[in-house]
Short mmCIF file of C-alpha atoms in Angstrom, two decimals:
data_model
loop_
_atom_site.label_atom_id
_atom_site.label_comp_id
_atom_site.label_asym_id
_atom_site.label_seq_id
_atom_site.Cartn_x
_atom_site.Cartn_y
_atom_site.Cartn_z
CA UNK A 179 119.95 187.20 54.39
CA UNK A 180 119.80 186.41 57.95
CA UNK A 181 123.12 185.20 59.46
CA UNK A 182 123.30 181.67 60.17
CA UNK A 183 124.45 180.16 63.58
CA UNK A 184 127.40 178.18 62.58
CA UNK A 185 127.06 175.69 65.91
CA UNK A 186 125.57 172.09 64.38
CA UNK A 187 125.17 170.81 68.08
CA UNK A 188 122.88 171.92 71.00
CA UNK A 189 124.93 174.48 72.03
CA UNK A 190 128.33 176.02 71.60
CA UNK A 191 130.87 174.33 73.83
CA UNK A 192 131.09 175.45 77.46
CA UNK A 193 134.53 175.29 79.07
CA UNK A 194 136.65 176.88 81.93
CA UNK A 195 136.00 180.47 81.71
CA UNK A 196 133.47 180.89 79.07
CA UNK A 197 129.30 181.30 79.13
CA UNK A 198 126.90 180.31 77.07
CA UNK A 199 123.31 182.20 77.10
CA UNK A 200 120.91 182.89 74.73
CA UNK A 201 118.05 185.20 73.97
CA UNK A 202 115.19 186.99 71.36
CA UNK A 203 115.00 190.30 69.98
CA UNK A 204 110.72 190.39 69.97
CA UNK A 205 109.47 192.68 67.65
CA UNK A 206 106.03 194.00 66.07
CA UNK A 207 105.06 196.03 63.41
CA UNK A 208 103.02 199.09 64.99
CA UNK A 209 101.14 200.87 62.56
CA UNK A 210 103.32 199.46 60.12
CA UNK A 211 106.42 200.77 61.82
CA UNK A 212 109.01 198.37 63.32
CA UNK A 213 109.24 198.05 67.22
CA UNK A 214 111.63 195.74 69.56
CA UNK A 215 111.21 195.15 73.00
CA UNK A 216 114.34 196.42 75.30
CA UNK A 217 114.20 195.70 79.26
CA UNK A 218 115.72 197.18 81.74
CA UNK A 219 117.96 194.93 84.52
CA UNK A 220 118.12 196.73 87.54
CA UNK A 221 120.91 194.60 88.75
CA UNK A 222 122.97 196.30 86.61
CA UNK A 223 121.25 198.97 85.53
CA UNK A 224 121.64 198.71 81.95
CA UNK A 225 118.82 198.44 78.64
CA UNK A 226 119.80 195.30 77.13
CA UNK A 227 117.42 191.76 75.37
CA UNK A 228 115.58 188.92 76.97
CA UNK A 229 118.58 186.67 77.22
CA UNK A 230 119.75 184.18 80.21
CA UNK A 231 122.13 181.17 80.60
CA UNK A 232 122.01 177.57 79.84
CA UNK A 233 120.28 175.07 82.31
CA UNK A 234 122.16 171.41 81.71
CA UNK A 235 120.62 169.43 79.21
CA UNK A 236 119.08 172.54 77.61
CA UNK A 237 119.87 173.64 73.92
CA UNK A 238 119.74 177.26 73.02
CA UNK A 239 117.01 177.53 71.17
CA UNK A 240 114.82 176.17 74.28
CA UNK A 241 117.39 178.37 76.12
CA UNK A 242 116.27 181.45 74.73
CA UNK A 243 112.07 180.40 74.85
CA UNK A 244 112.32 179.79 78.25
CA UNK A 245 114.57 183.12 79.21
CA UNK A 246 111.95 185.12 77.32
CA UNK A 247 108.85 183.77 79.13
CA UNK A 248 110.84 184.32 82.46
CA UNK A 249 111.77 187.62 82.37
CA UNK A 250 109.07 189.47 80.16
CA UNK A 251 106.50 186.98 80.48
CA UNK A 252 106.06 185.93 76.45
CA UNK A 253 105.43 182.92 75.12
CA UNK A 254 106.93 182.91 71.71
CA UNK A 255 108.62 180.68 69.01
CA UNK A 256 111.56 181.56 67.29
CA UNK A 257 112.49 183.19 64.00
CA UNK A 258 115.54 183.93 61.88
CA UNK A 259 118.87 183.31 63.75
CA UNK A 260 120.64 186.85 64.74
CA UNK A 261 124.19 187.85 64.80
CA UNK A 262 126.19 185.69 67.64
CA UNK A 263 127.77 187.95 70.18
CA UNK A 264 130.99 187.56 72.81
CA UNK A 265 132.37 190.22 75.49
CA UNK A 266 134.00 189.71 78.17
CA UNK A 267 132.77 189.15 81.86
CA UNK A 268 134.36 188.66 85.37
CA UNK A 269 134.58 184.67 84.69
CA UNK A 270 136.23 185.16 81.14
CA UNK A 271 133.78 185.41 77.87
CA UNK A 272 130.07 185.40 77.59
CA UNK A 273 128.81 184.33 74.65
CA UNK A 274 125.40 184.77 73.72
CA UNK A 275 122.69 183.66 70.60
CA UNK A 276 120.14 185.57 69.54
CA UNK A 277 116.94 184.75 67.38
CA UNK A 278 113.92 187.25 65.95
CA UNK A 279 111.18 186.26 67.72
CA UNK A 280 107.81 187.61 66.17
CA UNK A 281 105.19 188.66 69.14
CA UNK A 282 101.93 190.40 67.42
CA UNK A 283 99.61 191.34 70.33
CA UNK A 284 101.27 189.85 73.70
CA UNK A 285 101.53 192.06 76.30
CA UNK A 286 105.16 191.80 77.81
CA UNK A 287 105.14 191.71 81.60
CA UNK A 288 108.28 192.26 83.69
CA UNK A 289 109.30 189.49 86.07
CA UNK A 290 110.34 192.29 88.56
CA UNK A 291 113.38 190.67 89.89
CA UNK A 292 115.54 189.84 86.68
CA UNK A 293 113.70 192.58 85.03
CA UNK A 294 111.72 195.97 85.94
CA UNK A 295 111.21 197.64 83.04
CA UNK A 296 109.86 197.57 79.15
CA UNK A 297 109.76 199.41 76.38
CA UNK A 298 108.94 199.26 73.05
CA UNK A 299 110.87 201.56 71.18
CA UNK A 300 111.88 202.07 67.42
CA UNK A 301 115.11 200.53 66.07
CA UNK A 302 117.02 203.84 66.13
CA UNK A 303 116.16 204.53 70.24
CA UNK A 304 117.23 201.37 70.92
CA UNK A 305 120.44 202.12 69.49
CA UNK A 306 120.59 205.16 71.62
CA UNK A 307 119.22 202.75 74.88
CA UNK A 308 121.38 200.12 74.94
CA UNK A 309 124.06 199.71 77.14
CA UNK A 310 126.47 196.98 76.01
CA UNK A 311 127.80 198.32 72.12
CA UNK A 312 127.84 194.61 71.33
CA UNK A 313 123.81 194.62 71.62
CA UNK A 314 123.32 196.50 68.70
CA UNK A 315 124.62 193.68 66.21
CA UNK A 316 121.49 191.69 66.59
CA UNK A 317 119.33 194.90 66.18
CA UNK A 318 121.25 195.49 62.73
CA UNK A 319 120.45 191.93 61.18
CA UNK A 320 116.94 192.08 62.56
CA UNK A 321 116.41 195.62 60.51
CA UNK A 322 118.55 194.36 57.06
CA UNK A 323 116.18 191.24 57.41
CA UNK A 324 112.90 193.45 57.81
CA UNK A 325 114.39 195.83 54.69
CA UNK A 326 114.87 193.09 52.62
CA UNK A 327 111.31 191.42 53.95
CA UNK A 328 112.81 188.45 54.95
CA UNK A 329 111.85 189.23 58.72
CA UNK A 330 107.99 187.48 58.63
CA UNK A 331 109.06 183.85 58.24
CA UNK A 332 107.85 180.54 59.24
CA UNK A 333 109.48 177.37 60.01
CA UNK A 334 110.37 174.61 57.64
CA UNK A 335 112.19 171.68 59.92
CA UNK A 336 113.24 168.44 59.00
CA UNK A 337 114.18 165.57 61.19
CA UNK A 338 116.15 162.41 61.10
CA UNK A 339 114.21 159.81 62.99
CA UNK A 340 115.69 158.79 66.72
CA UNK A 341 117.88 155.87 66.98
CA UNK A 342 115.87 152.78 65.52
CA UNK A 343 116.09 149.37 67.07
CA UNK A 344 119.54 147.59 64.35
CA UNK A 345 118.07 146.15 61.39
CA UNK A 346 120.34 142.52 61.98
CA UNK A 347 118.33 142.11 65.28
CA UNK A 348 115.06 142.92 63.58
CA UNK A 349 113.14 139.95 61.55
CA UNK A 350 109.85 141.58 61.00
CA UNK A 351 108.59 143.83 58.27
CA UNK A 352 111.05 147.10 58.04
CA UNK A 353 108.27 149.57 58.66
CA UNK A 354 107.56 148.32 61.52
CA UNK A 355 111.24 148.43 63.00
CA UNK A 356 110.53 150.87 66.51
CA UNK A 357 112.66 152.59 68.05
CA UNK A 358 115.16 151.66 70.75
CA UNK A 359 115.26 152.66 74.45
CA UNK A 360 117.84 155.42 73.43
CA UNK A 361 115.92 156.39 70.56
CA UNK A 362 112.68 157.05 72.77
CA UNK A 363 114.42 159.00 74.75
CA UNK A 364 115.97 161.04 71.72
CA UNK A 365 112.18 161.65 71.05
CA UNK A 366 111.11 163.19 74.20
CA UNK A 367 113.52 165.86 73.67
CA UNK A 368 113.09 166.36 69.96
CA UNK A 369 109.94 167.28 70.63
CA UNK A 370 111.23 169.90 73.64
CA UNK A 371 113.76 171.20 70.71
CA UNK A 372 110.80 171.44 68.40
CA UNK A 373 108.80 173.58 70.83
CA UNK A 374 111.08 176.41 70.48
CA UNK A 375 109.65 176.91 66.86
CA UNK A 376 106.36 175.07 67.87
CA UNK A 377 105.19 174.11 63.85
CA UNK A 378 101.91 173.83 63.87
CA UNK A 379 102.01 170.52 61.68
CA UNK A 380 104.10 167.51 61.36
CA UNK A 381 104.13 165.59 58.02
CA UNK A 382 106.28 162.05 58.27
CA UNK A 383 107.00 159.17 57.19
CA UNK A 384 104.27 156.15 58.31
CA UNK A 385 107.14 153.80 59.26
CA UNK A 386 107.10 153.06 62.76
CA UNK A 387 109.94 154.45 64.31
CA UNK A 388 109.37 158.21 62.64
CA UNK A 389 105.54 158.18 63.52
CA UNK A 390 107.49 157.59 67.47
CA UNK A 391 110.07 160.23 67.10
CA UNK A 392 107.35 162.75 66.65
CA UNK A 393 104.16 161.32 68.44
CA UNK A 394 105.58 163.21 72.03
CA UNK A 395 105.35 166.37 70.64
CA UNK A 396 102.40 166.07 68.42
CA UNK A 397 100.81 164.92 71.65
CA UNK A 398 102.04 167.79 73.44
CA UNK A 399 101.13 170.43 71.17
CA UNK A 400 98.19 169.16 69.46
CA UNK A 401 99.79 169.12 66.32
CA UNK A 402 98.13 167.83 63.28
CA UNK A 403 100.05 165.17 61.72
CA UNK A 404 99.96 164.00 57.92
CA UNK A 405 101.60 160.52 57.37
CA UNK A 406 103.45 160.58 53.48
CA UNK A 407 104.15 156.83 51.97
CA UNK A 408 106.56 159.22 49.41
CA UNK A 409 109.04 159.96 52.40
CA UNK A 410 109.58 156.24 53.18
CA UNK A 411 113.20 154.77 52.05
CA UNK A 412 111.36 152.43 49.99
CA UNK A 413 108.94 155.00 48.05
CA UNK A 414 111.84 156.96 48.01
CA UNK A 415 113.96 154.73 46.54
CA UNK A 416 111.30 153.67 43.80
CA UNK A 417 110.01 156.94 43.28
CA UNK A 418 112.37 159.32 43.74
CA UNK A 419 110.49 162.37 41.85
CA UNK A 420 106.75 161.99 44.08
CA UNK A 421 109.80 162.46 47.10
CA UNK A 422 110.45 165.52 46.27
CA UNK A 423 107.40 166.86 45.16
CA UNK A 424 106.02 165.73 48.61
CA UNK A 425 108.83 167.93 49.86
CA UNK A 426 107.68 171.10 47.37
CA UNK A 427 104.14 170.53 48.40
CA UNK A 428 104.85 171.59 51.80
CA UNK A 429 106.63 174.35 50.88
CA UNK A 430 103.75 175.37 48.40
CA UNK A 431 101.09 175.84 52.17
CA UNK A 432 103.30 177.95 53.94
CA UNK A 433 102.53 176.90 57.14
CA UNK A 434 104.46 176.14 60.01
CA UNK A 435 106.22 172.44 59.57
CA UNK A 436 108.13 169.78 61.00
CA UNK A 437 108.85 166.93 58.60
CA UNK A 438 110.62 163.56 59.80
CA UNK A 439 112.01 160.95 57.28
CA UNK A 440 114.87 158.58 57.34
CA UNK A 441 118.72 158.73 56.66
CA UNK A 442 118.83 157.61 53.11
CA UNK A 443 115.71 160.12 52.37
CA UNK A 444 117.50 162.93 53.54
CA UNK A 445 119.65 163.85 50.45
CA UNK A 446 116.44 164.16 48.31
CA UNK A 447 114.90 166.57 50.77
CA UNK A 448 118.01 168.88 50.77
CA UNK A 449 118.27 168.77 47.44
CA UNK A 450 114.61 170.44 46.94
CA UNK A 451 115.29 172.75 49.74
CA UNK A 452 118.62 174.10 48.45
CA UNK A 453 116.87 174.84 45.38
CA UNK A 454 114.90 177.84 47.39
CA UNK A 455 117.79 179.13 48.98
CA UNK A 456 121.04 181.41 47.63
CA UNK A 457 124.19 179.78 47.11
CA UNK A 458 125.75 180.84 50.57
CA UNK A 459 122.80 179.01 52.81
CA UNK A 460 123.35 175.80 50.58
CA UNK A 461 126.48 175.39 51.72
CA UNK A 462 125.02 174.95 55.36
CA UNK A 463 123.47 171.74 54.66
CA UNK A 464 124.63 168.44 55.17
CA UNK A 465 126.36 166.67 52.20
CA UNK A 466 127.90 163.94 53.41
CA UNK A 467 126.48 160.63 55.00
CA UNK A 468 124.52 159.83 57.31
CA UNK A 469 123.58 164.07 56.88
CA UNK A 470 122.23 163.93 60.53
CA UNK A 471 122.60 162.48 63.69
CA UNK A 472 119.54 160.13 64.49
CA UNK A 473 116.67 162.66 66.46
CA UNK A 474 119.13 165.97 65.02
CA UNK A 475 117.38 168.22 63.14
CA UNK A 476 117.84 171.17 60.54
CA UNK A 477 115.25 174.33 61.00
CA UNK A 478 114.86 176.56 57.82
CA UNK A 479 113.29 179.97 57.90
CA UNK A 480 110.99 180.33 54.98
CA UNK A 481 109.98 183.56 53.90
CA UNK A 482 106.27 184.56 54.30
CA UNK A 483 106.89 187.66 51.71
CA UNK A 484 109.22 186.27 49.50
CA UNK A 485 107.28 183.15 48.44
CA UNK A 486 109.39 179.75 49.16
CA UNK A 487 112.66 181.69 49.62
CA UNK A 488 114.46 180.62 52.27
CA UNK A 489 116.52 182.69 54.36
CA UNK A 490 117.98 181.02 57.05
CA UNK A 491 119.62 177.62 58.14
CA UNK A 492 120.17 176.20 61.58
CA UNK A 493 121.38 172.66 62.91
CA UNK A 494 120.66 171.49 66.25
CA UNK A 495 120.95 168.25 68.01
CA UNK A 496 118.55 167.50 70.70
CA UNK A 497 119.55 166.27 74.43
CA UNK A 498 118.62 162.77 75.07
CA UNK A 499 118.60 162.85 78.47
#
């Protein structure tokens, strides 16, 4: 089982003294052997991960896409959350997430300034490679997660709609409520959060102001979106059972997902997830109203060995900037 990362917010909080960063461990399977990509810093001359700091406004998950195009040149999206580490540096702690991050057949290319060197390398000589001992804890719950085949996994993520224009100031008919000035800016960066697993489709709810929470990043990404009357408050309400076998449906393609619904539809979706996961990952999800924030956003790692097991659970909130 992959470790979760306890954090429910964008990132873990900064204060005097203490660094946040974030990072990937990329891997492939070379004739059917595992591989991960270590680089070298010649800064300070050590074999370490893709991994960098925090712009403001950034979350970690974007955090650690954008540090891994930068220095090795990969576009990738992110897989099961690693172990969490912390040592200590000049200004007090550095903290730093890691996530698998699958990369098939993309050629890694040193940014020659942060980075000069590549290799890929089996588990055991990166062990021998790396120069921080605290590196090797994401190594060992990327290999427990490739023994147990729970490595190759795709990306089940539901969201709660952005903030909504109030229903007392709204007269019209209650799917077409929008959202509100906040609430379209809570889109734009959902859809930046959503990049870092980039889901290939987006199922939602017709009502207005979901279709708006996801339309910027369907836009950006091309995206194909399915609109479901079942994950409505009012089908849901009615109908409770064609709810959740909306939900099971999308587990049943195995494909890469987002799926945005509404605060009182929530507790039906997490009760068909937690069905496909052990007891220890149910305990991650929200149980108590409203579940999420409006635009937050809980990312599940489905297993693409184990059918509809899944492995991992994340909470993030995105900046609304």
């Amino acid at each position: 089982m992959a470790a979760p990362i306890d954090d429910t917010t964008a990132a873990p909080p900064q204060g005097a003294g203490r660094v946040i960063a974030a990072g990937t461990l990329c891997w492939r399977l070379e004739k059917g052997r595992l591989q991960v990509l270590i680089i070298h810093r010649p800064r300070y001359r050590d074999w370490s991960w893709p991994k960098g700091k925090l712009d403001p406004g950034e979350t970690t998950p974007e955090c650690a896409i954008r540090e891994t195009f930068e220095e090795v040149g990969l576009s990738v999206k992110l897989g099961i959350p690693l172990a969490t580490i912390s040592y200590p540096v000049s200004s007090g702690e550095k903290v730093v997430l890691y996530w698998a991050a699958r990369t098939d057949r993309l050629r890694p290319v040193p940014d020659g300034k942060e980075v000069d060197r590549v290799q890929w390398v089996s588990p055991e000589k990166a062990r021998d490679l790396l120069s921080n001992p605290s590196d090797v804890e994401p190594l060992d719950a990327l290999v427990a997660a490739h023994d147990a085949k729970d490595l190759h996994t795709w990306p089940l993520i539901v969201v709660r709609h952005a903030k909504a224009k109030p229903r007392s100031s709204w007269s019209r008919a209650e799917g077409d409520r929008p959202l509100a000035a906040t609430g379209r800016r809570q889109a734009i960066a959902v859809s930046r959060l959503l990049q870092a697993w980039n889901p290939e489709r987006v199922v939602s709810s017709p009502w207005e102001r979901c279709v708006q929470t996801i339309s910027p990043y369907v836009n950006q990404r091309s995206a194909k979106l399915k609109l479901v009357d079942a994950l409505t408050e009012r089908d849901a309400a009615r109908r409770p059972g064609r709810t959740r076998a909306s939900v099971e449906r999308v587990l049943d393609k195995r494909r890469s997902v987002a799926l945005c619904t509404h605060r009182p539809v929530l507790p039906l979706v997490f009760s068909v997830l937690a069905g496909h996961m052990p007891a220890a990952l149910r305990e991650l999800l929200p149980v108590d109203d409203p579940y999420l924030a409006p635009g937050e956003a809980v990312i599940c790692q489905v297993s693409s060995s184990n059918q509809g097991r899944i492995v991992s659970v994340e909470q993030f909130r995105a900046y609304d900037d």
